[in-house]
Coordinates of C-alpha atoms in Angstrom, one line a residue:
F1 CA -98.8 48.1 -50.0
Q2 CA -95.4 46.7 -51.0
C3 CA -92.4 46.5 -53.1
K4 CA -92.2 49.3 -55.7
D5 CA -91.6 48.6 -59.3
E6 CA -89.2 50.5 -61.5
R7 CA -91.1 53.7 -61.2
A8 CA -91.1 53.7 -57.4
A9 CA -87.8 52.4 -56.4
H10 CA -85.0 52.8 -53.9
G11 CA -83.7 55.8 -55.8
S12 CA -84.8 59.0 -57.4
D13 CA -85.7 60.1 -60.9
G14 CA -83.0 62.7 -61.4
E15 CA -80.1 60.9 -59.9
L16 CA -80.0 57.8 -62.1
K17 CA -80.2 57.7 -65.8
V18 CA -82.9 55.3 -67.0
E19 CA -83.8 54.2 -70.5
K20 CA -87.2 55.3 -71.8
D21 CA -90.0 53.3 -70.3
G22 CA -87.5 51.2 -68.5
V23 CA -86.5 49.3 -71.6
S24 CA -83.3 49.7 -73.4
D25 CA -83.0 49.7 -77.2
S26 CA -81.2 46.4 -77.3
E27 CA -84.1 44.8 -75.3
S28 CA -86.6 46.3 -77.7
K29 CA -84.9 44.7 -80.6
V30 CA -84.7 41.3 -78.9
D31 CA -88.3 41.4 -77.8
S32 CA -89.7 43.1 -80.9
G33 CA -91.8 40.0 -81.5
V34 CA -93.8 40.5 -78.3
P35 CA -97.0 42.5 -78.8
E36 CA -97.1 45.5 -76.5
V37 CA -99.7 46.0 -73.8
P38 CA -101.6 49.3 -74.0
V39 CA -100.2 51.9 -71.5
P40 CA -102.9 53.1 -69.1
A41 CA -103.5 56.9 -68.8
D42 CA -102.4 58.9 -65.7
D43 CA -105.1 58.2 -63.1
T44 CA -103.9 60.6 -60.4
P45 CA -106.9 62.3 -58.8
E46 CA -107.5 65.8 -60.2
V47 CA -107.4 67.3 -56.7
L48 CA -103.8 66.1 -56.2
N49 CA -102.8 67.2 -59.7
K50 CA -104.0 70.7 -59.0
A51 CA -102.5 70.9 -55.5
L52 CA -99.1 69.6 -56.7
S53 CA -99.1 71.3 -60.1
G54 CA -96.2 73.7 -59.1
L55 CA -93.8 70.9 -58.2
S56 CA -91.4 69.0 -60.4
S57 CA -92.3 65.5 -61.6
R58 CA -89.9 64.0 -59.1
W59 CA -91.4 65.7 -56.1
K60 CA -95.0 65.4 -57.4
N61 CA -94.5 61.6 -57.6
W62 CA -93.0 61.7 -54.1
W63 CA -96.1 63.4 -52.6
V64 CA -98.6 61.3 -54.6
R65 CA -97.0 58.1 -53.4
G66 CA -96.7 59.4 -49.8
I67 CA -100.3 60.4 -49.6
L68 CA -101.6 57.2 -51.1
T69 CA -99.2 55.1 -48.9
L70 CA -100.6 56.7 -45.7
A71 CA -104.2 56.0 -47.0
M72 CA -103.4 52.4 -47.6
I73 CA -101.7 52.0 -44.2
S74 CA -104.7 53.5 -42.5
F75 CA -107.0 51.0 -44.4
F76 CA -104.6 48.2 -43.3
F77 CA -105.1 49.2 -39.6
F78 CA -108.8 49.4 -40.1
I79 CA -109.2 45.9 -41.5
I80 CA -107.0 44.6 -38.6
Y81 CA -109.5 46.2 -36.2
L82 CA -112.4 44.4 -37.9
G83 CA -110.9 41.0 -37.1
P84 CA -109.6 37.8 -38.7
M85 CA -112.7 37.0 -40.7
V86 CA -112.5 40.3 -42.5
L87 CA -108.8 39.8 -43.1
M88 CA -109.4 36.5 -44.8
M89 CA -112.0 38.1 -47.1
I90 CA -109.6 40.9 -47.9
V91 CA -106.9 38.3 -48.8
L92 CA -109.4 36.5 -51.1
C93 CA -110.3 39.8 -52.8
V94 CA -106.6 40.8 -53.2
Q95 CA -105.9 37.3 -54.7
I96 CA -108.7 37.6 -57.3
K97 CA -107.6 41.1 -58.3
C98 CA -104.0 40.1 -58.7
F99 CA -105.1 37.1 -60.8
Q100 CA -107.2 39.4 -62.9
E101 CA -104.3 41.8 -63.5
I102 CA -101.9 39.1 -64.7
I103 CA -104.5 37.3 -66.8
T104 CA -105.5 40.6 -68.4
I105 CA -101.9 41.2 -69.5
G106 CA -102.0 37.9 -71.3
Y107 CA -105.3 38.6 -72.9
S108 CA -104.2 42.1 -74.0
V109 CA -101.1 40.7 -75.6
Y110 CA -102.8 37.8 -77.5
H111 CA -106.4 39.0 -77.9
S112 CA -105.9 39.6 -81.6
Y113 CA -105.5 35.9 -82.2
H114 CA -109.1 35.3 -81.0
L115 CA -108.2 32.3 -78.9
P116 CA -111.4 30.6 -77.7
W117 CA -112.3 30.2 -74.1
F118 CA -109.0 31.7 -72.8
R119 CA -110.5 34.0 -70.2
T120 CA -113.3 31.7 -69.4
L121 CA -111.0 28.8 -68.7
S122 CA -108.6 31.0 -66.7
W123 CA -111.4 32.0 -64.3
Y124 CA -112.7 28.4 -64.2
F125 CA -109.3 27.1 -63.1
L126 CA -109.2 29.9 -60.5
L127 CA -112.5 28.7 -59.1
C128 CA -111.3 25.0 -59.1
V129 CA -108.1 25.8 -57.2
N130 CA -109.9 28.0 -54.7
Y131 CA -112.5 25.3 -54.1
F132 CA -109.7 22.8 -53.4
F133 CA -107.7 25.0 -51.1
Y134 CA -110.5 26.6 -49.1
G135 CA -112.2 23.2 -48.8
E136 CA -109.0 21.8 -47.3
T137 CA -108.9 24.8 -44.9
V138 CA -112.6 24.3 -43.8
T139 CA -112.0 20.6 -43.2
D140 CA -108.9 21.3 -41.2
Y141 CA -110.0 24.2 -39.0
F142 CA -113.8 23.6 -38.8
F143 CA -113.7 19.9 -38.4
T144 CA -116.4 19.7 -35.7
L145 CA -118.8 21.9 -37.7
V146 CA -118.2 19.8 -40.8
Q147 CA -118.8 16.5 -39.0
R148 CA -122.0 18.0 -37.4
E149 CA -123.6 18.9 -40.7
E150 CA -124.4 16.0 -43.0
P151 CA -124.0 17.9 -46.4
L152 CA -120.7 19.3 -45.3
R153 CA -119.5 15.9 -44.0
I154 CA -120.2 14.4 -47.5
L155 CA -118.5 17.2 -49.3
S156 CA -115.5 16.9 -46.9
K157 CA -115.3 13.2 -47.4
Y158 CA -115.2 13.4 -51.2
H159 CA -113.6 16.8 -51.4
R160 CA -110.4 15.8 -53.2
F161 CA -112.3 13.7 -55.7
I162 CA -114.7 16.5 -56.5
S163 CA -111.8 18.9 -56.9
F164 CA -110.0 16.6 -59.3
A165 CA -113.2 16.1 -61.3
L166 CA -113.7 19.9 -61.6
Y167 CA -110.1 20.3 -62.8
L168 CA -110.4 17.4 -65.2
T169 CA -113.5 19.1 -66.7
G170 CA -111.5 22.3 -67.3
F171 CA -108.6 20.2 -68.8
C172 CA -110.9 18.5 -71.3
M173 CA -112.5 21.9 -72.2
F174 CA -109.0 23.2 -73.0
V175 CA -108.2 20.3 -75.2
L176 CA -111.4 20.7 -77.1
S177 CA -110.7 24.4 -77.6
L178 CA -107.4 23.8 -79.4
V179 CA -107.3 25.5 -82.8
K180 CA -105.1 24.5 -85.7
K181 CA -102.2 26.9 -86.3
H182 CA -102.4 28.2 -82.8
Y183 CA -101.5 25.2 -80.8
R184 CA -98.2 26.6 -79.4
L185 CA -99.8 29.9 -78.5
Q186 CA -102.7 28.2 -76.7
F187 CA -100.3 26.0 -74.7
Y188 CA -98.3 29.2 -73.8
M189 CA -101.5 30.7 -72.3
F190 CA -102.4 27.4 -70.6
G191 CA -99.0 27.6 -68.9
W192 CA -99.5 31.3 -68.2
T193 CA -102.7 30.5 -66.3
H194 CA -101.2 27.7 -64.2
V195 CA -98.1 29.7 -63.3
T196 CA -100.4 32.6 -62.2
L197 CA -102.4 30.1 -60.1
L198 CA -99.2 28.9 -58.5
I199 CA -97.8 32.3 -57.7
V200 CA -101.0 34.0 -56.6
V201 CA -103.6 31.5 -55.3
T202 CA -101.2 29.0 -53.6
Q203 CA -99.3 31.7 -51.7
S204 CA -102.4 33.6 -50.7
H205 CA -103.7 30.4 -49.2
L206 CA -100.5 30.2 -47.2
I207 CA -101.3 33.8 -45.9
I208 CA -104.5 32.5 -44.5
H209 CA -102.8 29.5 -42.8
N210 CA -100.3 32.0 -41.2
L211 CA -103.3 34.0 -40.0
F212 CA -104.8 31.0 -38.2
E213 CA -101.5 30.6 -36.3
G214 CA -102.1 34.0 -34.8
M215 CA -102.6 37.4 -36.2
I216 CA -99.0 38.4 -35.2
W217 CA -97.7 36.0 -37.9
F218 CA -99.8 37.9 -40.4
I219 CA -99.3 41.5 -39.3
V220 CA -95.5 41.5 -38.5
P221 CA -94.3 40.0 -41.8
I222 CA -96.6 42.2 -43.9
S223 CA -95.5 45.3 -41.8
C224 CA -91.8 44.4 -42.2
V225 CA -92.2 44.3 -46.0
I226 CA -94.1 47.6 -45.9
C227 CA -91.5 49.2 -43.7
N228 CA -88.6 48.0 -45.9
D229 CA -90.4 49.3 -49.0
I230 CA -90.9 52.7 -47.5
M231 CA -87.5 53.1 -45.9
A232 CA -85.6 51.8 -48.9
Y233 CA -87.5 54.3 -51.0
M234 CA -86.7 57.1 -48.6
F235 CA -83.0 56.3 -48.3
G236 CA -82.8 55.8 -52.0
F237 CA -84.7 59.1 -52.7
F238 CA -82.4 61.2 -50.6
F239 CA -79.1 59.4 -50.6
G240 CA -79.3 57.0 -53.6
R241 CA -76.2 57.1 -55.9
T242 CA -75.2 53.5 -56.6
P243 CA -77.4 51.3 -58.8
L244 CA -78.4 48.0 -57.3
I245 CA -79.7 45.8 -60.1
K246 CA -80.3 46.3 -63.9
L247 CA -83.8 45.0 -63.7
S248 CA -84.8 48.0 -61.6
P249 CA -82.4 50.8 -62.5
K250 CA -83.8 53.2 -59.9
K251 CA -83.1 50.9 -57.0
T252 CA -79.8 51.7 -55.2
W253 CA -77.5 50.1 -52.7
E254 CA -78.0 53.0 -50.3
G255 CA -81.8 52.3 -50.3
F256 CA -81.2 48.6 -49.9
I257 CA -78.9 48.8 -47.0
G258 CA -80.8 51.6 -45.2
G259 CA -84.0 49.7 -45.6
F260 CA -82.4 46.6 -44.1
F261 CA -81.3 48.2 -40.8
A262 CA -84.5 50.2 -40.5
T263 CA -86.6 47.1 -41.0
I264 CA -84.7 45.1 -38.4
V265 CA -85.2 47.8 -35.7
F266 CA -88.9 48.2 -36.7
G267 CA -89.5 44.5 -36.6
I268 CA -88.1 44.2 -33.0
M269 CA -90.1 47.1 -31.8
L270 CA -93.4 46.1 -33.4
S271 CA -92.9 42.5 -32.1
Y272 CA -92.4 43.8 -28.6
V273 CA -95.7 45.8 -28.7
M274 CA -97.8 43.0 -30.2
A275 CA -96.4 40.1 -28.3
G276 CA -97.9 41.3 -25.1
C277 CA -101.5 41.3 -26.5
R278 CA -103.5 38.0 -26.5
Y279 CA -105.6 39.3 -29.4
F280 CA -102.6 39.1 -31.7
V281 CA -100.7 36.1 -30.4
C282 CA -103.4 33.5 -29.8
P283 CA -104.3 31.2 -32.7
V284 CA -107.6 32.0 -34.5
E285 CA -109.9 29.1 -33.6
F286 CA -113.6 28.4 -34.3
N287 CA -115.8 28.1 -31.3
N288 CA -118.4 25.4 -31.8
D289 CA -120.7 26.6 -29.1
S290 CA -121.0 30.2 -30.4
N291 CA -120.3 29.3 -34.1
S292 CA -117.9 32.1 -34.3
F293 CA -114.1 32.8 -34.4
Q294 CA -112.4 33.4 -31.1
V295 CA -108.9 34.7 -30.3
D296 CA -108.3 33.8 -26.6
C297 CA -105.7 31.6 -25.0
E298 CA -102.9 31.4 -22.4
P299 CA -100.0 32.9 -24.3
P300 CA -97.3 30.2 -25.0
E301 CA -93.7 30.7 -24.0
L302 CA -92.9 32.3 -27.3
F303 CA -94.9 35.3 -26.2
Q304 CA -93.7 35.5 -22.5
L305 CA -90.9 37.8 -21.4
Q306 CA -87.7 36.1 -20.6
D307 CA -84.2 37.2 -19.5
Y308 CA -81.4 36.8 -22.0
A309 CA -77.7 37.3 -21.2
L310 CA -76.0 39.9 -23.3
P311 CA -72.7 39.1 -25.2
G312 CA -69.6 40.6 -23.6
I313 CA -69.2 43.3 -26.2
L314 CA -72.8 44.6 -25.8
E315 CA -72.5 44.3 -22.0
S316 CA -69.4 46.6 -22.0
V317 CA -71.2 49.1 -24.2
T318 CA -74.6 49.2 -22.4
G319 CA -73.6 48.2 -18.9
W320 CA -76.4 45.7 -18.8
T321 CA -75.8 42.0 -18.1
T322 CA -79.3 40.8 -19.1
V323 CA -82.2 42.0 -21.2
R324 CA -85.9 41.1 -21.1
L325 CA -87.3 40.1 -24.4
Y326 CA -90.1 38.1 -25.9
P327 CA -88.7 35.0 -27.7
F328 CA -90.8 36.1 -30.7
Q329 CA -88.6 39.2 -31.0
I330 CA -85.6 37.0 -31.8
H331 CA -87.7 35.3 -34.5
S332 CA -88.7 38.7 -35.8
I333 CA -85.1 39.4 -36.7
A334 CA -85.2 36.4 -39.1
L335 CA -88.5 37.7 -40.6
S336 CA -87.2 41.2 -41.0
S337 CA -84.0 40.0 -42.6
F338 CA -85.9 38.0 -45.1
A339 CA -88.2 40.9 -45.8
S340 CA -85.2 43.1 -46.4
I341 CA -82.8 40.8 -48.3
V342 CA -84.8 38.2 -50.1
G343 CA -88.2 39.8 -50.2
P344 CA -87.1 42.5 -52.8
F345 CA -86.4 39.7 -55.2
G346 CA -90.1 39.3 -55.5
G347 CA -90.2 42.9 -56.8
F348 CA -87.2 42.2 -59.1
F349 CA -89.1 39.2 -60.5
A350 CA -92.1 41.4 -61.2
S351 CA -89.9 44.1 -62.7
G352 CA -88.4 41.6 -65.1
F353 CA -91.9 40.3 -66.0
K354 CA -93.1 43.9 -66.7
R355 CA -90.0 44.7 -68.8
A356 CA -90.6 41.6 -70.9
F357 CA -94.0 43.0 -71.9
K358 CA -92.9 46.7 -72.0
I359 CA -95.3 47.8 -69.3
K360 CA -94.7 50.0 -66.3
D361 CA -97.4 48.6 -63.9
F362 CA -99.7 45.6 -63.8
A363 CA -102.6 48.0 -63.7
N364 CA -103.5 51.5 -62.7
T365 CA -105.7 50.7 -59.7
I366 CA -103.8 52.8 -57.2
P367 CA -102.6 56.3 -58.4
G368 CA -98.8 56.6 -58.1
H369 CA -98.5 52.9 -57.2
G370 CA -99.8 50.9 -60.1
G371 CA -101.9 47.8 -59.6
I372 CA -102.6 45.6 -56.6
M373 CA -100.0 43.1 -57.9
D374 CA -97.4 45.9 -57.9
R375 CA -98.0 46.2 -54.2
F376 CA -98.1 42.5 -53.3
D377 CA -95.3 41.1 -55.4
C378 CA -93.0 40.8 -52.3
Q379 CA -95.8 39.8 -49.9
Y380 CA -96.5 36.5 -51.6
L381 CA -92.8 35.5 -51.3
M382 CA -92.8 36.6 -47.7
A383 CA -96.0 34.5 -47.0
T384 CA -94.3 31.4 -48.2
F385 CA -91.3 32.0 -46.1
V386 CA -93.4 32.6 -43.0
N387 CA -95.4 29.4 -43.5
V388 CA -92.2 27.3 -44.0
Y389 CA -90.6 29.0 -41.0
I390 CA -93.5 28.2 -38.7
A391 CA -93.6 24.6 -39.9
S392 CA -89.8 24.2 -39.4
F393 CA -89.1 26.1 -36.2
I394 CA -92.4 27.0 -34.4
R395 CA -95.3 24.6 -34.8
G396 CA -95.5 21.4 -32.8
P397 CA -98.2 18.8 -32.5
N398 CA -101.7 20.2 -31.9
P399 CA -103.6 18.3 -29.2
S400 CA -107.0 19.8 -30.2
K401 CA -106.7 18.6 -33.8
V402 CA -105.7 15.1 -32.6
I403 CA -108.7 15.0 -30.4
Q404 CA -111.0 16.1 -33.2
Q405 CA -109.6 13.3 -35.4
L406 CA -110.1 10.7 -32.6
L407 CA -113.7 11.7 -32.1
A408 CA -114.4 11.1 -35.8
L409 CA -113.3 7.5 -35.5
R410 CA -115.6 4.5 -34.7
V411 CA -116.2 3.6 -31.1
D412 CA -114.1 0.4 -31.4
Q413 CA -111.2 2.4 -32.9
Q414 CA -111.4 4.9 -30.1
L415 CA -111.3 2.1 -27.5
H416 CA -108.3 0.6 -29.2
I417 CA -106.4 3.9 -29.1
F418 CA -107.5 4.4 -25.5
N419 CA -106.2 1.0 -24.4
S420 CA -102.9 1.5 -26.3
L421 CA -102.4 4.9 -24.8
K422 CA -103.2 3.6 -21.3
A423 CA -100.7 0.8 -21.7
H424 CA -98.0 3.2 -22.9
L425 CA -98.5 5.6 -20.0
T426 CA -98.5 2.7 -17.5
E427 CA -95.3 1.4 -19.0
K428 CA -93.7 4.8 -18.7
G429 CA -94.8 5.0 -15.1
L430 CA -96.9 8.2 -15.7
L431 CA -100.4 6.8 -15.3
P432 CA -100.2 5.8 -11.6
A433 CA -98.7 9.2 -10.8
L434 CA -101.5 10.9 -12.6
E435 CA -104.1 8.8 -10.8
E436 CA -102.5 9.6 -7.4
A437 CA -102.5 13.3 -8.2
T438 CA -106.2 13.1 -9.2
A439 CA -107.0 11.2 -6.0

């Protein structure tokens, strides 16, 4: 859904002069030793080609991108309607597709060397890393269920050892696959696979953690990146004149600045709409009685309207002394700012990667947009920021998780903790007050 590459940037085709295929002659000379990846054919649906045949390439691309963008946004709303479990499955599918696109580039570049087991080992390492991360998630969020089922309890207890053993098996397979005269190339590809795992799998795992904090922490950041992507493209298409960065020659300062202000306003408005709905703000939790996910709680203060005093300048302009906002709306300004200022650097990074291998898109999965990775290059960076932001400024101790861990202890350990807590509360003078209130 996201940041556009060089072909779909914050500017227009006719207003900024771009080198052929986005790569200058000097770069071609420097990178002449890098094998080229085959360029995919135009995959625009024939219906759209016929309907837009009378338009110039610039406006044809604009309409194709617009129609497909609306289709993707509609699909995004649909999966939100289906609930958190479906969202998690979609995140997993997107992760696998992004991994496949990046690994395919590596294989396309170096397949002529007939390196043994490259793709097999790449997918094996993907399986190992997913087993580790999702195992940690299941143990963390489905603790009671895991303790209730004996096979799951054993797998949970030895999860990290099993994960390490699986990875070690792949590591030994890689060493055994080394071929004389190709050592350096094989280690290049070993590093390629692991960097891909770091960029794609680790950060997609953080997206799922954000989702468990409440769907609003999943929807608002993603929507801000989408909004910035669209508005920066629109401002750049109609007003773009000043190039922003050499890695993406079609991106302009006009698009960058226009996208920033539009995203800030959008983030505040979307946060106001969603913060009042429990379905979006409550953490996603597993109900042990019904064995299903539930999204129901008493909204915390972060999602309750509060009065804020306006600064003197704004008070003189608006005539208001206070304004009622959800505290989350203030946090949304930080999310929107990151999506607009730092988020695009995920796209710049992807642009540099593609220019290094003389390709325009990671794949041709979505007509007019490229591959799935072309749409999610900014989302992964955004997901990491949101996870760090929640851990640093939002999340506090979780009583339910503490209780789950206590219930997993032996009876003598539980009694020891009970007596220690009772002594602490008595010393603080809280326990008698609580007993009187109960009486």
